[in-house]
Coordinates of N, CA and C and ligand atoms in Angstrom, one line a residue:
M10 N 7.5 -0.3 28.1 CA 7.6 -1.6 27.5 C 8.1 -1.6 26.1
K11 N 9.2 -2.2 25.9 CA 9.9 -2.2 24.4 C 9.3 -3.5 23.7
L12 N 9.1 -3.4 22.4 CA 8.7 -4.5 21.5 C 10.0 -4.8 20.8
V13 N 10.4 -6.1 21.1 CA 11.8 -6.6 20.5 C 11.5 -7.8 19.7
V14 N 11.8 -7.7 18.4 CA 11.7 -8.7 17.3 C 13.0 -9.4 16.9
A15 N 13.0 -10.8 17.0 CA 14.1 -11.4 16.5 C 13.8 -12.0 15.0
N16 N 14.6 -11.7 14.2 CA 14.4 -12.1 12.8 C 15.5 -13.2 12.5
H17 N 15.2 -14.3 12.5 CA 16.2 -15.5 12.1 C 16.5 -15.5 10.7
K18 N 15.7 -14.7 9.9 CA 16.1 -15.0 8.3 C 16.1 -16.5 7.9
M19 N 17.0 -16.8 7.1 CA 17.0 -18.3 6.7 C 18.1 -18.9 7.4
N20 N 18.2 -18.8 8.7 CA 19.3 -19.5 9.5 C 18.6 -20.4 10.5
L21 N 19.5 -21.4 11.0 CA 19.2 -22.2 12.1 C 18.3 -23.4 11.6
T22 N 18.5 -24.7 12.3 CA 17.8 -25.7 12.0 C 17.2 -26.3 13.2
K23 N 16.3 -27.3 13.0 CA 15.6 -27.8 14.2 C 16.5 -28.2 15.6
E24 N 17.5 -28.9 15.2 CA 18.4 -29.3 16.3 C 18.8 -28.2 17.3
T25 N 19.1 -27.0 16.7 CA 19.5 -25.7 17.5 C 18.3 -25.1 18.0
L26 N 17.2 -25.1 17.3 CA 16.0 -24.3 17.6 C 15.4 -24.9 18.8
V27 N 15.4 -26.3 19.1 CA 14.7 -26.8 20.2 C 15.3 -26.3 21.4
N28 N 16.7 -26.3 21.5 CA 17.3 -25.8 22.6 C 17.2 -24.2 22.9
Y29 N 17.1 -23.6 21.7 CA 16.8 -22.2 21.6 C 15.5 -21.8 22.3
K30 N 14.5 -22.5 21.9 CA 13.2 -22.3 22.5 C 13.2 -22.6 24.0
E31 N 13.7 -23.8 24.4 CA 13.6 -24.1 25.8 C 14.5 -23.1 26.7
T32 N 15.5 -22.6 26.1 CA 16.3 -21.6 27.0 C 15.6 -20.3 27.1
L33 N 15.0 -19.9 25.9 CA 14.3 -18.6 25.9 C 13.0 -18.7 26.8
L34 N 12.5 -19.8 26.9 CA 11.2 -20.0 27.9 C 11.7 -19.7 29.4
T35 N 12.9 -19.8 29.7 CA 13.3 -19.5 31.1 C 13.6 -18.0 31.3
F36 N 13.5 -17.3 30.1 CA 13.9 -15.9 30.3 C 12.7 -15.0 30.6
T37 N 12.8 -14.0 31.5 CA 11.6 -13.2 31.7 C 12.2 -11.7 31.8
N38 N 11.6 -10.8 31.2 CA 11.9 -9.4 31.4 C 10.6 -8.6 31.2
P39 N 10.0 -8.2 32.3 CA 8.6 -7.6 32.1 C 8.7 -6.3 31.3
E40 N 10.0 -5.8 31.0 CA 10.0 -4.6 30.2 C 10.0 -4.9 28.7
I41 N 9.9 -6.2 28.5 CA 10.0 -6.5 26.9 C 8.7 -7.3 26.5
N42 N 8.3 -7.0 25.3 CA 7.2 -7.7 24.6 C 8.1 -8.3 23.4
L43 N 8.4 -9.6 23.7 CA 9.3 -10.3 22.7 C 8.4 -11.0 21.7
V44 N 9.0 -10.9 20.4 CA 8.5 -11.6 19.3 C 9.6 -12.4 18.5
V45 N 9.4 -13.7 18.3 CA 10.5 -14.4 17.6 C 9.8 -14.9 16.2
C46 N 10.7 -14.5 15.2 CA 10.2 -14.8 13.8 C 11.1 -16.0 13.3
P47 N 11.0 -17.1 13.5 CA 11.9 -18.2 13.0 C 11.6 -18.2 11.4
S48 N 12.4 -19.1 10.7 CA 12.3 -19.3 9.3 C 10.9 -20.2 9.3
L49 N 10.1 -20.0 8.2 CA 8.8 -20.5 8.1 C 8.5 -21.9 8.6
P50 N 9.5 -22.8 8.1 CA 9.0 -24.2 8.6 C 9.1 -24.6 10.0
Y51 N 9.6 -23.6 10.8 CA 9.9 -23.8 12.3 C 8.7 -23.0 13.0
L52 N 7.8 -22.4 12.3 CA 6.7 -21.8 13.1 C 6.0 -22.5 14.2
D53 N 5.8 -23.8 13.8 CA 5.1 -24.7 14.6 C 5.8 -25.1 16.0
L54 N 7.1 -25.1 15.7 CA 8.1 -25.3 17.0 C 8.0 -24.4 18.0
F55 N 7.6 -23.1 17.6 CA 7.7 -22.0 18.6 C 6.3 -21.7 19.1
Q56 N 5.3 -22.6 18.9 CA 3.9 -22.3 19.5 C 3.9 -22.5 20.9
N57 N 3.0 -22.0 21.6 CA 2.7 -22.1 23.1 C 3.9 -21.7 23.8
A58 N 4.4 -20.7 23.6 CA 5.6 -20.0 24.3 C 5.2 -18.8 25.3
N59 N 6.1 -18.3 26.0 CA 5.8 -17.1 26.7 C 6.2 -15.9 26.0
F60 N 6.5 -16.0 24.6 CA 6.8 -14.9 23.8 C 5.8 -15.0 22.6
A61 N 5.7 -13.9 21.8 CA 4.8 -14.0 20.6 C 5.5 -14.6 19.5
L62 N 4.7 -15.2 18.6 CA 5.3 -15.8 17.3 C 5.1 -14.8 16.1
G63 N 6.1 -14.7 15.4 CA 6.2 -13.7 14.3 C 6.5 -14.6 12.9
S64 N 6.0 -14.1 11.9 CA 6.4 -14.7 10.6 C 7.3 -13.7 9.8
Q65 N 8.2 -14.1 9.0 CA 9.1 -13.3 8.3 C 8.4 -12.8 6.8
N66 N 7.4 -13.4 6.6 CA 6.7 -13.2 5.3 C 5.4 -13.6 5.3
V67 N 4.5 -13.1 4.4 CA 3.1 -13.6 4.1 C 2.8 -13.5 2.6
G68 N 2.0 -14.4 2.1 CA 1.6 -14.2 0.8 C 0.7 -13.0 0.5
M69 N 0.6 -12.5 -0.7 CA -0.1 -11.3 -0.9 C -1.6 -11.5 -1.3
L70 N -1.9 -12.8 -1.4 CA -3.4 -13.2 -1.8 C -3.9 -13.9 -0.5
E71 N -5.4 -13.8 -0.5 CA -6.0 -14.4 0.6 C -5.8 -16.0 0.6
K72 N -5.9 -16.5 -0.7 CA -5.7 -18.0 -0.8 C -5.6 -18.3 -2.2
G73 N -5.1 -19.5 -2.5 CA -5.3 -20.0 -3.9 C -3.9 -20.2 -4.6
S74 N -3.8 -19.9 -5.8 CA -2.6 -20.4 -6.6 C -1.5 -19.5 -6.5
L75 N -0.6 -19.6 -5.5 CA 0.6 -18.9 -5.3 C 1.6 -19.7 -4.7
T76 N 2.2 -20.8 -5.5 CA 3.1 -21.7 -5.0 C 4.3 -21.2 -4.1
G77 N 4.4 -21.9 -3.0 CA 5.6 -21.5 -2.2 C 5.3 -20.4 -1.3
E78 N 4.1 -19.8 -1.3 CA 3.7 -18.6 -0.3 C 2.8 -19.2 0.8
V79 N 2.7 -18.4 1.8 CA 1.8 -18.8 3.0 C 0.8 -17.8 3.1
S80 N -0.4 -18.1 3.4 CA -1.5 -17.0 3.6 C -1.5 -16.5 4.9
A81 N -2.1 -15.4 5.1 CA -2.2 -14.7 6.5 C -3.2 -15.6 7.3
T82 N -4.2 -16.2 6.6 CA -5.1 -17.0 7.4 C -4.3 -18.4 7.9
Q83 N -3.4 -18.9 7.0 CA -2.6 -20.1 7.5 C -1.6 -19.7 8.7
L84 N -1.1 -18.4 8.6 CA -0.3 -18.0 9.8 C -1.1 -17.9 11.0
K85 N -2.2 -17.2 10.8 CA -3.2 -17.1 12.0 C -3.4 -18.5 12.6
D86 N -3.6 -19.6 11.8 CA -3.9 -20.8 12.3 C -2.9 -21.5 13.0
L87 N -1.5 -21.0 12.8 CA -0.3 -21.5 13.4 C -0.1 -20.5 14.8
G88 N -0.9 -19.6 15.0 CA -0.7 -18.8 16.2 C 0.2 -17.6 16.0
V89 N 0.5 -17.3 14.7 CA 1.3 -16.1 14.4 C 0.5 -14.8 14.8
S90 N 1.1 -13.8 15.5 CA 0.4 -12.6 15.8 C 1.1 -11.3 15.2
Y91 N 2.3 -11.6 14.8 CA 3.1 -10.4 14.0 C 3.7 -11.0 12.8
C92 N 4.0 -10.1 11.8 CA 4.5 -10.5 10.5 C 5.4 -9.4 9.9
I93 N 6.7 -9.7 9.6 CA 7.5 -8.7 9.0 C 7.0 -8.6 7.5
V94 N 7.0 -7.3 7.0 CA 6.8 -7.1 5.7 C 7.7 -5.9 5.2
G95 N 8.0 -6.0 3.9 CA 8.9 -5.0 3.3 C 10.3 -4.9 3.7
H96 N 10.8 -6.1 4.3 CA 12.3 -6.1 4.6 C 13.1 -5.8 3.4
S97 N 14.1 -5.1 3.6 CA 14.9 -4.7 2.4 C 15.4 -5.9 1.7
E98 N 15.8 -6.9 2.3 CA 16.4 -8.1 1.6 C 15.3 -8.5 0.6
R99 N 13.9 -8.5 1.0 CA 12.9 -8.8 0.0 C 12.7 -7.9 -1.2
R100 N 12.8 -6.6 -0.7 CA 12.5 -5.5 -1.8 C 13.8 -5.6 -2.8
T101 N 15.0 -5.8 -2.3 CA 16.1 -5.7 -3.3 C 16.4 -7.1 -4.0
K102 N 16.3 -8.3 -3.1 CA 16.7 -9.5 -3.8 C 15.6 -10.2 -4.4
L103 N 14.3 -9.8 -4.0 CA 13.2 -10.5 -4.5 C 12.1 -9.6 -5.2
N104 N 12.6 -8.4 -5.5 CA 11.7 -7.4 -6.1 C 10.4 -7.2 -5.5
E105 N 10.3 -7.2 -4.2 CA 9.0 -7.0 -3.7 C 8.8 -5.4 -3.7
T106 N 7.6 -5.1 -4.3 CA 7.3 -3.7 -4.5 C 6.5 -3.1 -3.4
D107 N 6.2 -1.8 -3.4 CA 5.4 -1.2 -2.4 C 3.9 -1.7 -2.6
A108 N 3.5 -1.9 -3.9 CA 2.1 -2.3 -4.0 C 1.9 -3.9 -3.6
M109 N 2.9 -4.7 -3.6 CA 2.8 -6.0 -3.0 C 2.8 -5.9 -1.5
I110 N 3.6 -5.0 -1.0 CA 3.7 -4.8 0.5 C 2.2 -4.4 0.9
N111 N 1.7 -3.4 0.2 CA 0.4 -3.0 0.6 C -0.6 -4.0 0.7
Q112 N -0.7 -4.9 -0.3 CA -1.5 -6.0 -0.3 C -1.3 -7.0 0.9
K113 N 0.0 -7.1 1.1 CA 0.2 -8.0 2.3 C -0.3 -7.5 3.6
I114 N -0.1 -6.2 3.8 CA -0.4 -5.5 5.1 C -2.0 -5.7 5.1
K115 N -2.7 -5.5 4.1 CA -4.1 -5.7 4.1 C -4.5 -7.1 4.5
E116 N -3.9 -8.0 3.8 CA -4.3 -9.5 4.3 C -4.0 -9.7 5.7
L117 N -2.8 -9.3 6.3 CA -2.6 -9.5 7.7 C -3.6 -8.7 8.6
L118 N -4.0 -7.5 8.2 CA -4.9 -6.8 9.1 C -6.3 -7.5 9.0
K119 N -6.6 -8.1 8.0 CA -8.0 -8.9 8.0 C -7.8 -10.0 9.1
Q120 N -6.6 -10.4 9.2 CA -6.5 -11.7 10.1 C -6.2 -11.2 11.6
D121 N -6.2 -9.9 11.8 CA -5.7 -9.3 13.0 C -4.1 -9.7 13.4
I122 N -3.3 -9.8 12.5 CA -1.9 -10.0 12.6 C -1.3 -8.7 12.5
T123 N -0.5 -8.4 13.4 CA 0.3 -7.0 13.4 C 1.3 -6.9 12.3
P124 N 1.2 -6.2 11.3 CA 2.3 -6.0 10.4 C 3.5 -5.2 11.0
I125 N 4.8 -5.6 10.7 CA 5.9 -4.9 11.1 C 6.6 -4.5 9.8
L126 N 6.3 -3.2 9.5 CA 6.7 -2.7 8.2 C 8.1 -2.1 8.2
C127 N 9.0 -2.7 7.4 CA 10.4 -2.2 7.3 C 10.5 -1.1 6.3
I128 N 11.1 0.0 6.7 CA 11.5 1.1 5.7 C 13.0 1.5 6.0
G129 N 13.6 2.1 4.9 CA 14.9 2.5 5.2 C 15.6 2.9 3.9
E130 N 16.7 3.7 4.1 CA 17.4 4.2 2.9 C 18.8 3.5 2.7
T131 N 19.4 3.6 1.6 CA 20.7 3.1 1.4 C 21.6 4.4 1.7
Q132 N 22.9 3.9 1.9 CA 23.9 5.0 2.1 C 23.9 6.1 1.0
D133 N 23.8 5.7 -0.3 CA 23.9 6.7 -1.3 C 22.7 7.6 -1.1
E134 N 21.4 7.0 -0.9 CA 20.3 7.9 -0.7 C 20.5 8.7 0.5
R135 N 21.1 8.4 1.6 CA 21.2 9.3 2.7 C 22.2 10.3 2.4
S136 N 23.4 10.0 1.6 CA 24.4 10.9 1.4 C 23.8 12.0 0.4
S137 N 23.0 11.5 -0.6 CA 22.5 12.6 -1.5 C 21.1 13.3 -1.1
G138 N 20.9 13.2 0.2 CA 19.7 13.9 0.8 C 18.3 13.5 0.3
E139 N 18.3 12.1 -0.1 CA 17.0 11.6 -0.6 C 16.1 10.9 0.4
I140 N 16.7 11.0 1.6 CA 16.1 10.1 2.7 C 14.7 10.3 2.9
T141 N 14.1 11.6 2.8 CA 12.6 11.9 3.0 C 12.0 11.3 1.9
T142 N 12.3 11.6 0.7 CA 11.7 11.1 -0.5 C 11.7 9.6 -0.5
V143 N 12.5 8.9 -0.1 CA 12.6 7.4 -0.1 C 11.6 6.9 1.0
L144 N 11.7 7.5 2.2 CA 10.8 7.0 3.2 C 9.3 7.3 2.9
E145 N 9.1 8.5 2.3 CA 7.8 8.9 1.9 C 7.2 7.9 0.9
K146 N 7.9 7.6 -0.1 CA 7.5 6.7 -1.1 C 7.1 5.3 -0.5
E147 N 8.1 4.9 0.5 CA 7.7 3.5 1.0 C 6.6 3.6 1.9
L148 N 6.4 4.6 2.6 CA 5.2 4.7 3.7 C 3.9 4.8 2.8
L149 N 4.0 5.9 1.9 CA 2.6 6.1 1.2 C 2.2 4.8 0.3
G150 N 3.3 4.2 -0.1 CA 2.9 3.0 -1.0 C 2.4 1.8 -0.2
A151 N 3.0 1.8 0.9 CA 2.5 0.6 1.9 C 1.2 0.8 2.5
F152 N 0.9 2.2 2.8 CA -0.4 2.5 3.4 C -1.5 2.9 2.5
K153 N -1.3 2.7 1.1 CA -2.2 3.1 0.2 C -3.7 2.4 0.5
D154 N -4.7 3.3 0.5 CA -6.1 2.9 0.8 C -6.3 2.4 2.1
L155 N -5.4 2.6 3.1 CA -5.7 2.1 4.4 C -6.3 3.1 5.3
T156 N -7.2 3.0 6.2 CA -7.9 4.0 7.0 C -6.7 4.3 8.1
S157 N -7.0 5.5 8.8 CA -6.1 5.8 9.9 C -6.1 4.8 10.9
D158 N -7.3 4.2 11.2 CA -7.5 3.0 12.2 C -6.5 1.8 11.8
E159 N -6.6 1.6 10.5 CA -5.8 0.3 10.1 C -4.2 0.9 10.2
I160 N -3.8 2.0 9.7 CA -2.4 2.3 9.9 C -2.0 2.3 11.3
S161 N -2.8 2.7 12.2 CA -2.4 2.7 13.6 C -2.1 1.3 14.2
R162 N -2.6 0.3 13.4 CA -2.3 -1.1 13.9 C -1.0 -1.7 13.4
V163 N -0.4 -1.0 12.6 CA 1.0 -1.4 11.9 C 2.0 -0.8 12.9
V164 N 3.2 -1.7 13.0 CA 4.3 -1.2 13.8 C 5.4 -0.9 12.6
L165 N 6.0 0.2 12.7 CA 7.2 0.4 11.8 C 8.4 -0.1 12.2
A166 N 9.4 -0.5 11.3 CA 10.8 -0.7 11.8 C 11.6 0.3 10.9
Y167 N 12.4 1.2 11.4 CA 13.3 2.0 10.7 C 14.6 1.2 10.5
E168 N 14.8 0.8 9.4 CA 16.0 0.0 9.2 C 16.8 0.6 8.0
P169 N 17.9 1.4 8.4 CA 18.7 1.8 7.2 C 19.4 0.7 6.7
I170 N 19.4 0.6 5.3 CA 20.0 -0.6 4.6 C 21.4 -0.7 4.9
W171 N 22.0 0.3 5.0 CA 23.6 0.4 5.1 C 23.9 0.0 6.6
A172 N 23.0 -0.3 7.5 CA 23.3 -0.8 8.9 C 22.9 -2.2 9.1
I173 N 22.2 -2.7 8.1 CA 21.7 -4.1 8.3 C 22.9 -5.1 8.0
G174 N 23.2 -6.0 9.1 CA 24.3 -6.9 8.8 C 25.7 -6.4 8.9
T175 N 25.8 -5.0 9.0 CA 27.2 -4.4 8.6 C 28.1 -4.1 10.0
G176 N 27.3 -4.3 11.0 CA 28.1 -3.7 12.2 C 28.1 -2.2 12.4
I177 N 27.6 -1.6 11.3 CA 27.6 0.0 11.5 C 26.2 0.3 12.0
T178 N 26.0 1.3 12.8 CA 24.8 2.0 13.1 C 24.8 3.4 13.1
P179 N 23.7 4.0 12.7 CA 23.5 5.4 12.9 C 23.9 6.0 14.2
T180 N 24.2 7.2 14.3 CA 24.1 7.9 15.7 C 22.7 7.9 16.3
N181 N 22.7 8.0 17.5 CA 21.3 8.2 18.2 C 20.6 9.5 17.6
Q182 N 21.5 10.5 17.4 CA 20.8 11.6 16.8 C 20.3 11.4 15.3
E183 N 21.0 10.7 14.6 CA 20.5 10.4 13.2 C 19.2 9.6 13.4
I184 N 19.1 8.6 14.2 CA 17.9 7.7 14.5 C 16.8 8.7 14.8
E185 N 17.0 9.6 15.9 CA 16.0 10.4 16.4 C 15.3 11.3 15.3
E186 N 16.4 11.9 14.5 CA 16.0 12.8 13.4 C 15.1 12.0 12.4
T187 N 15.5 10.8 12.1 CA 14.7 10.0 11.1 C 13.3 9.8 11.6
I188 N 13.3 9.3 12.8 CA 12.0 9.0 13.5 C 11.0 10.2 13.3
S189 N 11.7 11.3 13.6 CA 10.9 12.6 13.5 C 10.4 12.9 12.1
Q190 N 11.2 12.6 11.2 CA 11.0 12.8 9.8 C 9.8 11.9 9.5
I191 N 9.9 10.6 9.8 CA 8.8 9.7 9.6 C 7.4 10.3 10.1
R192 N 7.5 10.6 11.4 CA 6.2 11.1 11.9 C 5.6 12.4 11.2
N193 N 6.7 13.2 10.6 CA 6.2 14.3 9.9 C 5.4 13.8 8.6
I194 N 6.2 12.9 7.9 CA 5.5 12.4 6.8 C 4.1 11.9 7.0
L195 N 3.9 11.1 8.0 CA 2.8 10.4 8.4 C 1.6 11.6 8.8
N196 N 2.1 12.5 9.5 CA 1.1 13.6 10.0 C 0.4 14.1 8.7
K197 N 1.0 14.1 7.7 CA 0.2 14.6 6.5 C -0.9 13.6 6.1
Q198 N -0.8 12.5 6.5 CA -1.7 11.4 6.1 C -2.6 11.0 7.2
V199 N -2.0 10.8 8.4 CA -2.8 10.5 9.5 C -2.2 11.2 10.8
S200 N -3.0 11.5 11.7 CA -2.6 12.2 12.9 C -2.2 11.2 14.0
L201 N -2.1 10.0 13.8 CA -1.9 9.1 14.9 C -0.4 8.8 15.1
S202 N 0.0 8.4 16.3 CA 1.4 8.1 16.5 C 1.5 6.6 16.4
L203 N 2.5 6.2 15.6 CA 2.8 4.8 15.4 C 3.9 4.3 16.3
R204 N 4.1 3.2 16.5 CA 5.2 2.5 17.2 C 6.3 2.4 16.2
I205 N 7.4 2.9 16.4 CA 8.6 2.8 15.5 C 9.7 2.1 16.2
L206 N 10.1 1.0 15.7 CA 11.4 0.2 16.0 C 12.6 0.8 15.3
Y207 N 13.8 0.4 15.9 CA 15.0 0.6 15.1 C 15.6 -0.9 14.8
G208 N 16.0 -1.0 13.5 CA 16.7 -2.3 13.2 C 17.9 -2.0 12.4
G209 N 19.0 -2.8 12.6 CA 20.3 -2.6 11.8 C 21.4 -2.8 12.8
S210 N 22.0 -4.0 12.8 CA 23.3 -4.2 13.7 C 23.2 -4.0 15.1
V211 N 22.0 -4.1 15.7 CA 21.9 -3.9 17.2 C 22.6 -5.1 17.8
N212 N 23.5 -4.8 18.7 CA 24.4 -5.9 19.4 C 24.5 -5.5 20.8
L213 N 25.3 -6.4 21.6 CA 25.6 -6.3 22.9 C 26.5 -5.0 23.1
Q214 N 27.3 -4.6 22.1 CA 28.1 -3.4 22.3 C 27.4 -2.1 22.2
N215 N 26.4 -2.0 21.4 CA 25.7 -0.8 21.1 C 24.2 -0.7 22.0
I216 N 23.9 -1.7 22.5 CA 22.5 -1.6 23.0 C 22.3 -0.5 24.1
T217 N 23.4 -0.3 24.9 CA 23.2 0.5 25.9 C 23.1 2.0 25.5
T218 N 23.8 2.3 24.3 CA 23.7 3.6 23.7 C 22.4 3.7 23.1
L219 N 21.9 2.7 22.2 CA 20.6 2.7 21.6 C 19.5 3.0 22.6
E220 N 19.6 2.5 23.9 CA 18.6 2.5 24.9 C 18.4 4.1 25.2
Q221 N 19.2 5.0 24.9 CA 19.1 6.3 25.2 C 18.0 7.1 24.3
I222 N 17.9 6.3 23.1 CA 17.0 7.1 22.2 C 15.6 7.4 22.6
K223 N 15.3 8.6 22.3 CA 13.8 8.9 22.7 C 12.8 8.6 21.6
D224 N 11.7 8.3 22.0 CA 10.6 8.0 21.0 C 10.9 6.7 20.2
L225 N 11.4 5.7 20.9 CA 11.7 4.4 20.3 C 11.0 3.3 20.9
A226 N 10.3 2.5 20.2 CA 9.3 1.6 20.8 C 10.0 0.3 20.8
G227 N 11.2 0.1 20.2 CA 11.9 -1.2 20.4 C 12.8 -1.5 19.2
Y228 N 13.2 -2.8 19.0 CA 14.2 -3.1 18.1 C 13.8 -4.3 17.2
L229 N 14.3 -4.3 16.0 CA 14.2 -5.6 15.1 C 15.6 -5.9 15.0
V230 N 15.8 -7.2 15.4 CA 17.3 -7.7 15.6 C 17.5 -9.0 14.7
G231 N 18.4 -9.0 13.9 CA 18.8 -10.1 12.9 C 19.8 -11.0 13.5
G232 N 21.2 -10.6 13.1 CA 22.2 -11.5 13.5 C 22.4 -11.7 15.0
S233 N 22.2 -10.7 15.8 CA 22.4 -10.9 17.3 C 21.3 -11.7 17.9
S234 N 20.2 -12.1 17.2 CA 19.2 -12.9 17.8 C 19.5 -14.4 17.6
L235 N 20.6 -14.8 16.9 CA 20.7 -16.2 16.6 C 21.3 -17.0 17.5
E236 N 22.2 -16.6 18.3 CA 22.9 -17.4 19.3 C 22.2 -17.2 20.6
I237 N 21.6 -18.2 21.3 CA 20.6 -18.0 22.3 C 21.3 -17.3 23.6
N238 N 22.4 -17.7 23.9 CA 23.0 -17.1 25.0 C 23.3 -15.6 24.9
S239 N 24.0 -15.3 23.9 CA 24.2 -13.9 23.8 C 22.9 -13.0 23.4
W240 N 22.0 -13.6 22.9 CA 20.6 -13.0 22.7 C 20.0 -12.6 24.0
I241 N 20.0 -13.6 24.8 CA 19.5 -13.4 26.2 C 20.2 -12.3 27.0
Q242 N 21.6 -12.3 26.8 CA 22.4 -11.2 27.4 C 22.0 -9.8 26.9
L243 N 21.7 -9.7 25.6 CA 21.2 -8.5 25.0 C 19.9 -8.1 25.5
L244 N 18.9 -9.1 25.6 CA 17.6 -8.9 26.0 C 17.6 -8.2 27.4
E245 N 18.5 -8.8 28.2 CA 18.7 -8.3 29.6 C 19.1 -6.8 29.8
Q246 N 19.7 -6.2 28.7 CA 20.2 -4.9 28.7 C 19.0 -4.0 28.4
I247 N 17.9 -4.6 27.9 CA 16.8 -3.6 27.5 C 15.9 -3.2 28.6
G248 N 15.6 -1.9 28.6 CA 14.5 -1.5 29.5 C 15.0 -1.5 31.1
R249 N 16.3 -1.4 31.2 CA 16.8 -1.5 32.6 C 16.8 -0.2 33.3
Ligands
PEP6 C1 17.4 -7.2 9.8 O1 17.6 -7.9 8.9 O2 16.3 -6.8 10.0 C2 18.4 -6.8 10.8 C3 18.1 -5.8 11.5 O3 19.6 -7.5 10.7 P1 20.9 -7.3 11.8 O4 20.3 -7.1 13.0 O5 21.7 -8.5 11.4 O6 21.6 -6.1 11.2

């Protein structure tokens, strides 16, 4: 069973989303555990569906004075069961740090919401052989002070930054090697096996190839999850 996460980012409005949800309700694939992460104002619209509800963000405090943010308690109240944290867009464009990501994961775990932690390197970091250092920094920072049991409740999304929204994907071998590097880093800290997703330009053209990857728990999908008909076509190619 694959975990497949749709990340709408800051796209789509109510008019489109009503039809999106209705069409998605007619889709079933027993091989997929589907999570939809709409933009925050539309979380409510996606309640009571046959797929899980995810948030794209959570505030780093339990409650209180943090204008514009949403707490894990409030997300739970809306039926959210997954939440993306540490997306590269938030790290680079909004200066989200590993320490903030660590706090967010702790808040989510308190509410029994599964964090989907995004990690990944830039093209420069890959070319200069810094990939392990980057992934190690992101992982150890995000998991600081967490117990092995807590870490095992997190889902990882390996998202090479150079593959996000670019139409370029690593080779299957590169993804497999990176997943094994991630497991080696974690083995130093915990001996548990985590679910690891791949994210970055997953589309109808490359999904059959990506499906050959060993040790992959699923996908995090941005652009290809926005248009409902092609999204369903893509979902139909998973786990066949
Ligand atoms: C993402 O932003 O997490 C992502 C995977 O985007 P895309 O599928 O558009 O590359």
